[in-house]
Amino acid sequence: VRRTECGFFDMLCNRYSSEVIMAAANLKERISWWEEVRFGMFIHWGLYAVPAGVWKGEEIPGIGEWIMYRAQIPVDQYEQLAPKFNPVKFDAKEWVGLAKEAGMKYLVITAKHHDGFALFKSKVSDYNIVDATPYSKDPMKDLAKACKSAGIKLCFYYSQDQDWHEPGGRGNTWDFGPLSDKAFARYLENKVKPQLEELLTQYGPIGLIWFDTPGIITKKQSQDLKRYVHKIQPDCLVSGRVGHDVGDYGSMGDNMIPAGRVKGYWETPATLNDTWGFKKNDKNWKSTKELLILLVDLASKGVNYLLNVGPTDKGVIPPASVKRLKEIGAWMKVNGDAIYRTNPSPYPYEFKWGRITCKPGKMYLHLYDWPKGSFLLKGLKTAVFKAYPLADKKRKLDVTQTYDGKLKEHSLQIGSFGKKTDKFVSVVVLELDGDPKVD
Ligand code: FHN
């Protein structure tokens, strides 16, 4: 068809491949915004917020957004949640404002999770928030507007492999039985791609598509989806969970902290409690200090932190999440320089007292506990000419650097620190004569 019938197709195909080639070639440039910001907001929101972890009076174990699967709820029963989903308290400006206040620079929302429900207006399937719920508005439109004015990158999560609503999607064997390769391929063509097209054409520039759980997708299909995204928005990033390591960046396991620095572009998605989608009985919140330690730990290893909130069916982000994000934000206001645009620690090992991030000519010591006496750091070869807490730049800390020729050991000692500067994690800046070199 392409060769014989229509020059237009030829033109399209040429354009398709050049865009895709460009997208692959300039990854460094395309991904720089993402690498620099280090911190984003994940939002798991959908019909599962209605049962909120409880089905027919029974607490369903596991993460909230998996309730359909865990309780093997038939499609026709699960669909009955749509008329009950009416998020009248949803306020895009408030959500985006919270992300901004927390110091997060990108926002990834579940446009479609494994339950197959589209949280956006879709012509492909009327199983979407506009056509199937009393809310009948498209929250992505408001989010796109709010993100644009707040300078936050809007990104979409899209479950490409699992779809428990479709006979061709993976996962729902209780309604549909075993899945054939052909049916899955049809589902990719008839639902996934056209919905991706909607997401990539209805809301302006999209920072990234966060694909997830590549179970049965073939390498060819993963590559094809990536190409498809780049054909429509060449700058849009594609998450590693598109499958087969073909994404633009790597995705760690959920809540996973690597044992050390990692090469390349990586992100860890993480929860505030034990669920992603709202569960009314999950009160197992991490403390703000724990969350900040995770942020710092990941940044010291060169990994982005995508921290999740799970709003209720009314559109409210749980107060416990809000409180923690605001506290993180207050910390970021003072200490953000030690996170944004930083490089990982130059050391190939961890410290008990905290973590290190760097920038050209600077090293940031993130102290989990404020030292009572003096502080010793071994191995730094670069001369330090100034040291001060980031929260109190005028305070000069005494630094002594020595070299023991016999032991071939560099030591740096900071004398008394004075009054503790932060409630959670304290940052001390070392201004260096060049980039940090360690033995
Ligand atoms: O199955 C999903 C889960 O529901 C959630 O969306 C997380 C977030 O990273 N991803 C999958 C499990 O890894």
Short mmCIF file of C-alpha atoms and ligand atoms in Angstrom, two decimals:
data_model
loop_
_atom_site.label_atom_id
_atom_site.label_comp_id
_atom_site.label_asym_id
_atom_site.label_seq_id
_atom_site.Cartn_x
_atom_site.Cartn_y
_atom_site.Cartn_z
CA VAL A 1 0.00 0.00 0.00
CA ARG A 2 2.71 2.36 1.01
CA ARG A 3 4.73 2.01 -2.13
CA THR A 4 2.08 1.74 -4.73
CA GLU A 5 -0.96 3.72 -3.73
CA CYS A 6 -0.08 6.88 -1.97
CA GLY A 7 2.94 9.13 -1.72
CA PHE A 8 1.41 10.56 1.43
CA PHE A 9 2.03 7.31 3.29
CA ASP A 10 5.60 7.36 2.11
CA MET A 11 5.98 10.84 3.47
CA LEU A 12 4.45 9.84 6.81
CA CYS A 13 6.69 6.83 7.12
CA ASN A 14 9.79 8.87 6.37
CA ARG A 15 8.74 11.38 8.98
CA TYR A 16 8.00 8.60 11.45
CA SER A 17 11.44 7.10 11.23
CA SER A 18 13.34 10.39 11.32
CA GLU A 19 11.48 11.49 14.46
CA VAL A 20 12.16 8.19 16.10
CA ILE A 21 15.80 8.28 15.15
CA MET A 22 16.10 11.81 16.50
CA ALA A 23 14.38 10.87 19.74
CA ALA A 24 16.87 8.09 20.33
CA ALA A 25 19.84 10.18 19.34
CA ASN A 26 19.19 13.15 21.55
CA LEU A 27 18.20 11.32 24.72
CA LYS A 28 20.75 13.23 26.80
CA GLU A 29 19.13 16.48 25.82
CA ARG A 30 15.54 15.24 26.13
CA ILE A 31 16.07 13.74 29.54
CA SER A 32 18.11 16.54 31.11
CA TRP A 33 15.04 18.24 32.70
CA TRP A 34 14.05 14.97 34.32
CA GLU A 35 17.53 14.16 35.57
CA GLU A 36 17.95 17.62 37.05
CA VAL A 37 14.74 17.73 39.05
CA ARG A 38 15.18 14.42 40.89
CA PHE A 39 11.77 14.59 42.58
CA GLY A 40 8.25 14.00 41.24
CA MET A 41 4.70 13.27 42.36
CA PHE A 42 3.00 10.01 41.46
CA ILE A 43 -0.81 9.94 41.65
CA HIS A 44 -2.74 6.68 41.71
CA TRP A 45 -6.36 7.60 41.24
CA GLY A 46 -9.26 5.65 39.80
CA LEU A 47 -12.42 3.66 40.50
CA TYR A 48 -10.58 1.59 43.14
CA ALA A 49 -10.74 4.66 45.41
CA VAL A 50 -14.48 3.93 45.84
CA PRO A 51 -14.14 0.56 47.64
CA ALA A 52 -10.87 1.87 49.14
CA GLY A 53 -9.66 -1.61 50.06
CA VAL A 54 -12.97 -3.12 51.23
CA TRP A 55 -15.17 -5.32 49.02
CA LYS A 56 -18.57 -6.57 50.21
CA GLY A 57 -17.59 -5.78 53.78
CA GLU A 58 -14.34 -7.68 53.55
CA GLU A 59 -10.91 -6.12 53.84
CA ILE A 60 -9.01 -7.16 50.71
CA PRO A 61 -5.29 -7.61 51.37
CA GLY A 62 -2.65 -5.97 49.19
CA ILE A 63 -2.40 -2.66 47.39
CA GLY A 64 -5.66 -0.73 46.87
CA GLU A 65 -5.63 -0.43 43.08
CA TRP A 66 -5.39 -4.23 42.79
CA ILE A 67 -8.74 -4.85 44.50
CA MET A 68 -10.42 -6.01 41.28
CA TYR A 69 -7.75 -8.63 40.76
CA ARG A 70 -7.31 -9.67 44.37
CA ALA A 71 -11.05 -10.12 44.93
CA GLN A 72 -11.55 -11.44 41.35
CA ILE A 73 -14.37 -8.99 40.82
CA PRO A 74 -16.25 -9.64 37.56
CA VAL A 75 -16.14 -6.77 35.05
CA ASP A 76 -19.89 -6.14 35.22
CA GLN A 77 -19.70 -5.71 39.01
CA TYR A 78 -16.54 -3.59 38.99
CA GLU A 79 -18.10 -1.35 36.33
CA GLN A 80 -20.77 -0.48 38.90
CA LEU A 81 -18.15 1.61 40.70
CA ALA A 82 -18.19 4.15 37.87
CA PRO A 83 -21.64 5.62 38.73
CA LYS A 84 -20.36 6.02 42.31
CA PHE A 85 -17.19 7.86 41.33
CA ASN A 86 -17.92 11.54 41.72
CA PRO A 87 -14.84 13.50 42.80
CA VAL A 88 -16.61 16.77 43.50
CA LYS A 89 -13.76 17.95 45.72
CA PHE A 90 -11.11 17.48 43.04
CA ASP A 91 -9.16 20.68 42.62
CA ALA A 92 -6.34 20.47 40.09
CA LYS A 93 -4.76 23.69 41.34
CA GLU A 94 -4.68 22.35 44.87
CA TRP A 95 -3.02 19.06 43.83
CA VAL A 96 -0.49 20.75 41.61
CA GLY A 97 0.05 23.43 44.26
CA LEU A 98 0.85 20.70 46.77
CA ALA A 99 3.34 19.06 44.39
CA LYS A 100 4.96 22.43 43.85
CA GLU A 101 5.06 23.20 47.55
CA ALA A 102 6.71 19.82 48.18
CA GLY A 103 9.45 20.74 45.70
CA MET A 104 8.30 18.18 43.12
CA LYS A 105 8.83 19.14 39.49
CA TYR A 106 6.88 16.53 37.57
CA LEU A 107 3.59 14.81 38.11
CA VAL A 108 2.65 11.35 36.85
CA ILE A 109 -1.03 10.45 37.07
CA THR A 110 -2.68 7.10 36.31
CA ALA A 111 -4.47 7.87 33.05
CA LYS A 112 -5.34 4.18 32.87
CA HIS A 113 -4.36 1.62 35.48
CA HIS A 114 -4.71 -2.17 35.26
CA ASP A 115 -8.49 -1.98 35.82
CA GLY A 116 -8.76 -0.50 32.31
CA PHE A 117 -10.71 2.60 33.34
CA ALA A 118 -9.65 5.80 31.57
CA LEU A 119 -9.37 8.83 33.80
CA PHE A 120 -9.66 11.04 30.72
CA LYS A 121 -12.10 11.65 27.88
CA SER A 122 -11.67 8.81 25.43
CA LYS A 123 -13.39 8.12 22.15
CA VAL A 124 -11.79 4.69 22.10
CA SER A 125 -13.77 3.34 25.04
CA ASP A 126 -16.69 4.86 26.90
CA TYR A 127 -15.30 3.27 30.04
CA ASN A 128 -13.90 6.67 30.97
CA ILE A 129 -14.51 9.37 33.55
CA VAL A 130 -16.45 11.66 31.23
CA ASP A 131 -18.83 9.09 29.78
CA ALA A 132 -19.23 6.64 32.66
CA THR A 133 -19.31 8.71 35.85
CA PRO A 134 -21.61 11.39 37.26
CA TYR A 135 -18.58 13.69 37.41
CA SER A 136 -18.57 13.76 33.59
CA LYS A 137 -15.58 16.11 33.32
CA ASP A 138 -12.02 15.44 32.23
CA PRO A 139 -9.66 16.06 35.19
CA MET A 140 -6.62 15.83 32.91
CA LYS A 141 -7.63 19.05 31.23
CA ASP A 142 -7.57 20.89 34.57
CA LEU A 143 -4.34 19.21 35.56
CA ALA A 144 -2.72 20.17 32.26
CA LYS A 145 -3.70 23.80 32.83
CA ALA A 146 -2.59 23.85 36.46
CA CYS A 147 0.72 22.13 35.65
CA LYS A 148 1.42 24.57 32.86
CA SER A 149 0.96 27.60 35.06
CA ALA A 150 2.94 26.05 37.94
CA GLY A 151 5.85 25.02 35.69
CA ILE A 152 5.38 21.34 36.48
CA LYS A 153 5.69 18.68 33.79
CA LEU A 154 2.51 16.68 33.31
CA CYS A 155 3.11 12.98 32.70
CA PHE A 156 0.80 10.00 32.26
CA TYR A 157 0.90 6.50 33.69
CA TYR A 158 -0.59 4.03 31.22
CA SER A 159 -0.95 0.29 31.86
CA GLN A 160 -0.12 -1.15 28.45
CA ASP A 161 0.06 -4.83 29.29
CA GLN A 162 -2.46 -5.54 32.02
CA ASP A 163 -6.04 -4.50 31.35
CA TRP A 164 -8.61 -6.41 33.39
CA HIS A 165 -11.51 -4.81 31.57
CA GLU A 166 -10.57 -6.10 28.13
CA PRO A 167 -10.57 -9.66 26.85
CA GLY A 168 -7.35 -8.78 24.98
CA GLY A 169 -5.53 -7.22 27.95
CA ARG A 170 -3.50 -9.34 30.34
CA GLY A 171 -4.75 -10.35 33.75
CA ASN A 172 -8.49 -11.02 33.90
CA THR A 173 -8.73 -14.78 33.60
CA TRP A 174 -11.83 -15.00 35.83
CA ASP A 175 -14.00 -13.31 33.19
CA PHE A 176 -12.14 -14.04 29.98
CA GLY A 177 -10.09 -17.21 30.43
CA PRO A 178 -6.66 -17.63 28.84
CA LEU A 179 -5.33 -14.92 26.56
CA SER A 180 -4.03 -15.50 23.03
CA ASP A 181 -1.15 -13.56 21.46
CA LYS A 182 -3.47 -12.46 18.69
CA ALA A 183 -6.03 -10.99 21.09
CA PHE A 184 -3.27 -9.14 22.94
CA ALA A 185 -1.90 -7.73 19.68
CA ARG A 186 -5.41 -6.57 18.73
CA TYR A 187 -5.81 -4.91 22.12
CA LEU A 188 -2.54 -3.02 21.61
CA GLU A 189 -3.72 -1.75 18.24
CA ASN A 190 -7.34 -1.05 19.15
CA LYS A 191 -7.11 0.34 22.66
CA VAL A 192 -3.57 1.09 23.77
CA LYS A 193 -2.31 2.98 20.76
CA PRO A 194 -5.45 5.03 20.11
CA GLN A 195 -5.67 5.96 23.81
CA LEU A 196 -2.01 6.92 23.82
CA GLU A 197 -2.71 9.10 20.83
CA GLU A 198 -5.51 10.78 22.78
CA LEU A 199 -3.23 11.36 25.76
CA LEU A 200 -0.50 12.76 23.56
CA THR A 201 -2.73 15.08 21.57
CA GLN A 202 -5.36 16.34 24.01
CA TYR A 203 -3.27 17.91 26.81
CA GLY A 204 -0.26 19.68 25.28
CA PRO A 205 3.33 18.57 25.79
CA ILE A 206 3.65 15.50 28.02
CA GLY A 207 6.84 14.92 30.01
CA LEU A 208 6.73 11.13 29.93
CA ILE A 209 4.56 8.08 29.57
CA TRP A 210 4.94 5.79 32.56
CA PHE A 211 4.25 2.32 31.22
CA ASP A 212 4.08 -0.48 33.77
CA THR A 213 4.20 -4.26 34.40
CA PRO A 214 5.42 -5.52 31.02
CA GLY A 215 4.32 -9.13 31.44
CA ILE A 216 3.63 -10.64 28.04
CA ILE A 217 4.49 -7.79 25.72
CA THR A 218 7.16 -8.81 23.20
CA LYS A 219 10.31 -6.81 22.58
CA LYS A 220 8.99 -5.82 19.18
CA GLN A 221 5.76 -4.57 20.72
CA SER A 222 7.63 -2.58 23.39
CA GLN A 223 9.81 -0.98 20.74
CA ASP A 224 6.77 -0.27 18.64
CA LEU A 225 5.00 1.51 21.54
CA LYS A 226 8.06 3.59 22.24
CA ARG A 227 8.25 4.56 18.57
CA TYR A 228 4.56 5.32 18.57
CA VAL A 229 4.96 7.77 21.47
CA HIS A 230 7.93 9.46 19.82
CA LYS A 231 6.11 9.73 16.54
CA ILE A 232 3.49 11.91 18.22
CA GLN A 233 5.66 13.72 20.76
CA PRO A 234 9.37 13.26 20.01
CA ASP A 235 10.43 14.84 23.32
CA CYS A 236 8.20 12.71 25.51
CA LEU A 237 10.16 10.22 27.61
CA VAL A 238 9.18 6.56 27.84
CA SER A 239 9.57 4.72 31.13
CA GLY A 240 11.66 1.57 31.40
CA ARG A 241 8.60 -0.46 32.23
CA VAL A 242 7.52 -0.34 28.60
CA GLY A 243 9.49 -3.60 28.68
CA HIS A 244 12.65 -5.32 27.43
CA ASP A 245 14.96 -2.46 28.51
CA VAL A 246 13.92 -0.32 25.56
CA GLY A 247 12.66 2.66 27.59
CA ASP A 248 14.43 6.01 27.82
CA TYR A 249 15.27 5.43 31.47
CA GLY A 250 15.28 2.62 33.99
CA SER A 251 12.70 1.98 36.64
CA MET A 252 13.75 0.42 39.93
CA GLY A 253 11.35 -1.93 41.65
CA ASP A 254 8.68 -0.29 43.80
CA ASN A 255 10.20 1.32 46.91
CA MET A 256 13.58 -0.10 45.93
CA ILE A 257 16.82 1.54 46.99
CA PRO A 258 19.89 0.44 45.05
CA ALA A 259 22.88 -0.64 47.09
CA GLY A 260 25.07 2.04 45.53
CA ARG A 261 25.48 4.55 42.72
CA VAL A 262 23.88 3.50 39.46
CA LYS A 263 24.93 4.42 35.96
CA GLY A 264 22.43 5.82 33.51
CA TYR A 265 19.00 7.27 34.19
CA TRP A 266 16.97 5.71 36.98
CA GLU A 267 13.87 6.35 39.05
CA THR A 268 12.31 4.70 42.08
CA PRO A 269 8.54 4.89 42.47
CA ALA A 270 7.67 4.92 46.16
CA THR A 271 4.72 4.93 48.51
CA LEU A 272 3.94 7.10 51.53
CA ASN A 273 2.19 4.20 53.27
CA ASP A 274 1.74 0.63 51.94
CA THR A 275 -0.62 1.28 49.05
CA TRP A 276 -0.66 3.31 45.85
CA GLY A 277 -4.41 3.66 45.32
CA PHE A 278 -6.37 4.96 48.33
CA LYS A 279 -7.15 2.40 51.05
CA LYS A 280 -9.14 3.74 53.95
CA ASN A 281 -7.52 1.41 56.49
CA ASP A 282 -3.90 1.85 55.49
CA LYS A 283 -2.50 4.11 58.18
CA ASN A 284 1.05 2.82 57.98
CA TRP A 285 2.55 6.19 57.06
CA LYS A 286 6.29 6.67 56.80
CA SER A 287 7.53 9.59 58.86
CA THR A 288 8.72 12.77 57.16
CA LYS A 289 12.24 12.02 58.29
CA GLU A 290 12.10 8.54 56.73
CA LEU A 291 10.80 10.04 53.48
CA LEU A 292 13.53 12.66 53.40
CA ILE A 293 16.15 10.02 54.07
CA LEU A 294 14.81 8.10 51.06
CA LEU A 295 14.99 11.21 48.90
CA VAL A 296 18.54 11.92 49.98
CA ASP A 297 19.62 8.29 49.70
CA LEU A 298 18.28 8.05 46.15
CA ALA A 299 19.77 11.40 45.08
CA SER A 300 23.15 10.29 46.45
CA LYS A 301 22.95 7.31 44.10
CA GLY A 302 21.76 9.29 41.08
CA VAL A 303 18.15 8.09 41.21
CA ASN A 304 14.92 10.10 40.86
CA TYR A 305 12.29 9.77 43.58
CA LEU A 306 8.67 9.50 42.38
CA LEU A 307 6.60 9.72 45.53
CA ASN A 308 2.98 8.64 45.42
CA VAL A 309 -0.29 10.02 46.73
CA GLY A 310 -3.57 8.13 46.52
CA PRO A 311 -6.53 10.54 46.54
CA THR A 312 -10.00 9.48 47.71
CA ASP A 313 -12.96 8.97 45.39
CA LYS A 314 -14.04 12.50 46.26
CA GLY A 315 -10.73 13.86 44.98
CA VAL A 316 -9.09 14.57 48.31
CA ILE A 317 -5.42 13.82 48.96
CA PRO A 318 -5.34 12.27 52.46
CA PRO A 319 -4.36 14.83 55.14
CA ALA A 320 -1.54 12.55 56.35
CA SER A 321 0.01 12.76 52.86
CA VAL A 322 -0.49 16.51 52.68
CA LYS A 323 1.19 17.04 56.04
CA ARG A 324 4.25 15.02 55.03
CA LEU A 325 4.57 16.64 51.62
CA LYS A 326 4.37 20.11 53.14
CA GLU A 327 7.10 19.22 55.62
CA ILE A 328 9.25 17.86 52.81
CA GLY A 329 8.57 21.09 50.93
CA ALA A 330 9.72 23.24 53.85
CA TRP A 331 12.94 21.22 53.93
CA MET A 332 13.37 21.50 50.15
CA LYS A 333 13.00 25.28 50.29
CA VAL A 334 16.08 25.44 52.46
CA ASN A 335 18.00 22.44 51.15
CA GLY A 336 16.82 22.03 47.56
CA ASP A 337 20.27 23.05 46.26
CA ALA A 338 21.58 19.79 47.67
CA ILE A 339 19.06 17.77 45.61
CA TYR A 340 18.27 19.54 42.31
CA ARG A 341 20.87 19.28 39.54
CA THR A 342 23.18 17.24 41.75
CA ASN A 343 25.47 14.36 40.91
CA PRO A 344 25.71 11.20 42.98
CA SER A 345 28.20 10.74 45.79
CA PRO A 346 31.79 10.30 44.61
CA TYR A 347 32.25 7.52 47.17
CA PRO A 348 31.63 3.91 46.17
CA TYR A 349 30.26 3.12 49.63
CA GLU A 350 27.64 4.41 52.06
CA PHE A 351 28.02 6.11 55.41
CA LYS A 352 26.21 5.45 58.63
CA TRP A 353 25.82 9.14 59.38
CA GLY A 354 24.07 10.07 56.11
CA ARG A 355 24.64 10.57 52.41
CA ILE A 356 26.52 12.81 49.95
CA THR A 357 25.48 14.63 46.80
CA CYS A 358 27.72 16.84 44.64
CA LYS A 359 27.84 19.64 42.15
CA PRO A 360 30.89 21.01 40.39
CA GLY A 361 33.03 22.52 43.17
CA LYS A 362 30.61 21.48 45.94
CA MET A 363 29.88 18.52 48.11
CA TYR A 364 26.77 18.29 50.26
CA LEU A 365 26.85 16.20 53.43
CA HIS A 366 23.33 15.13 54.39
CA LEU A 367 23.48 14.36 58.09
CA TYR A 368 20.70 12.19 59.49
CA ASP A 369 21.66 13.26 63.01
CA TRP A 370 23.37 16.49 63.95
CA PRO A 371 26.86 15.63 65.22
CA LYS A 372 27.29 16.29 68.92
CA GLY A 373 31.08 16.53 68.76
CA SER A 374 33.41 16.82 65.80
CA PHE A 375 32.89 15.00 62.52
CA LEU A 376 35.37 12.91 60.56
CA LEU A 377 35.27 12.18 56.86
CA LYS A 378 37.97 10.05 55.31
CA GLY A 379 39.08 9.77 51.74
CA LEU A 380 38.43 13.25 50.32
CA LYS A 381 41.51 14.38 48.41
CA THR A 382 40.19 17.72 47.16
CA ALA A 383 40.94 20.79 49.25
CA VAL A 384 38.00 22.35 51.07
CA PHE A 385 38.10 26.09 51.45
CA LYS A 386 34.75 26.72 53.09
CA ALA A 387 32.14 24.76 55.04
CA TYR A 388 28.72 25.86 56.30
CA PRO A 389 25.21 24.50 56.96
CA LEU A 390 22.93 25.10 53.99
CA ALA A 391 20.30 26.35 56.43
CA ASP A 392 22.70 28.94 57.85
CA LYS A 393 25.14 30.00 55.17
CA LYS A 394 26.74 32.64 57.38
CA ARG A 395 27.88 30.08 59.93
CA LYS A 396 31.49 29.13 59.19
CA LEU A 397 32.51 25.64 60.23
CA ASP A 398 36.11 24.83 61.09
CA VAL A 399 37.63 22.32 58.71
CA THR A 400 40.99 20.60 59.09
CA GLN A 401 42.34 18.37 56.32
CA THR A 402 45.29 16.07 56.88
CA TYR A 403 47.14 13.39 54.98
CA ASP A 404 48.80 10.46 56.69
CA GLY A 405 51.62 9.41 54.36
CA LYS A 406 52.20 6.10 56.12
CA LEU A 407 48.58 5.01 55.95
CA LYS A 408 48.04 6.89 52.68
CA GLU A 409 44.90 8.28 54.20
CA HIS A 410 43.14 11.60 53.70
CA SER A 411 41.06 12.89 56.61
CA LEU A 412 38.78 15.83 56.97
CA GLN A 413 37.62 16.96 60.37
CA ILE A 414 34.87 19.46 61.07
CA GLY A 415 35.02 20.98 64.53
CA SER A 416 32.01 22.00 66.52
CA PHE A 417 28.80 22.39 64.49
CA GLY A 418 26.89 24.68 66.82
CA LYS A 419 23.11 24.61 67.02
CA LYS A 420 21.22 22.03 64.97
CA THR A 421 19.87 23.63 61.79
CA ASP A 422 17.10 21.27 60.59
CA LYS A 423 14.45 19.12 62.18
CA PHE A 424 14.90 16.12 59.91
CA VAL A 425 18.11 15.95 57.88
CA SER A 426 20.80 18.66 58.04
CA VAL A 427 22.93 19.61 55.08
CA VAL A 428 26.50 20.87 55.34
CA VAL A 429 28.10 22.34 52.24
CA LEU A 430 31.78 21.85 51.50
CA GLU A 431 33.11 24.29 48.93
CA LEU A 432 35.90 22.59 47.09
CA ASP A 433 38.88 23.50 45.04
CA GLY A 434 37.65 21.61 41.98
CA ASP A 435 35.48 18.55 41.61
CA PRO A 436 35.52 16.09 44.50
CA LYS A 437 38.13 13.37 44.25
CA VAL A 438 38.19 10.51 46.72
CA ASP A 439 40.70 7.76 47.29
O1 FHN B 1 1.00 -3.19 39.60
C1 FHN B 1 1.46 -1.89 39.70
C2 FHN B 1 1.03 -1.23 40.98
O2 FHN B 1 -0.35 -1.22 41.06
C3 FHN B 1 1.56 0.20 40.99
O3 FHN B 1 1.02 0.95 39.95
C4 FHN B 1 3.06 0.18 40.88
C5 FHN B 1 3.73 1.53 40.87
O4 FHN B 1 5.06 1.41 40.56
N1 FHN B 1 3.45 -0.51 39.64
C6 FHN B 1 2.95 -1.89 39.53
C7 FHN B 1 3.71 -2.82 40.39
O5 FHN B 1 5.06 -2.64 40.29
#
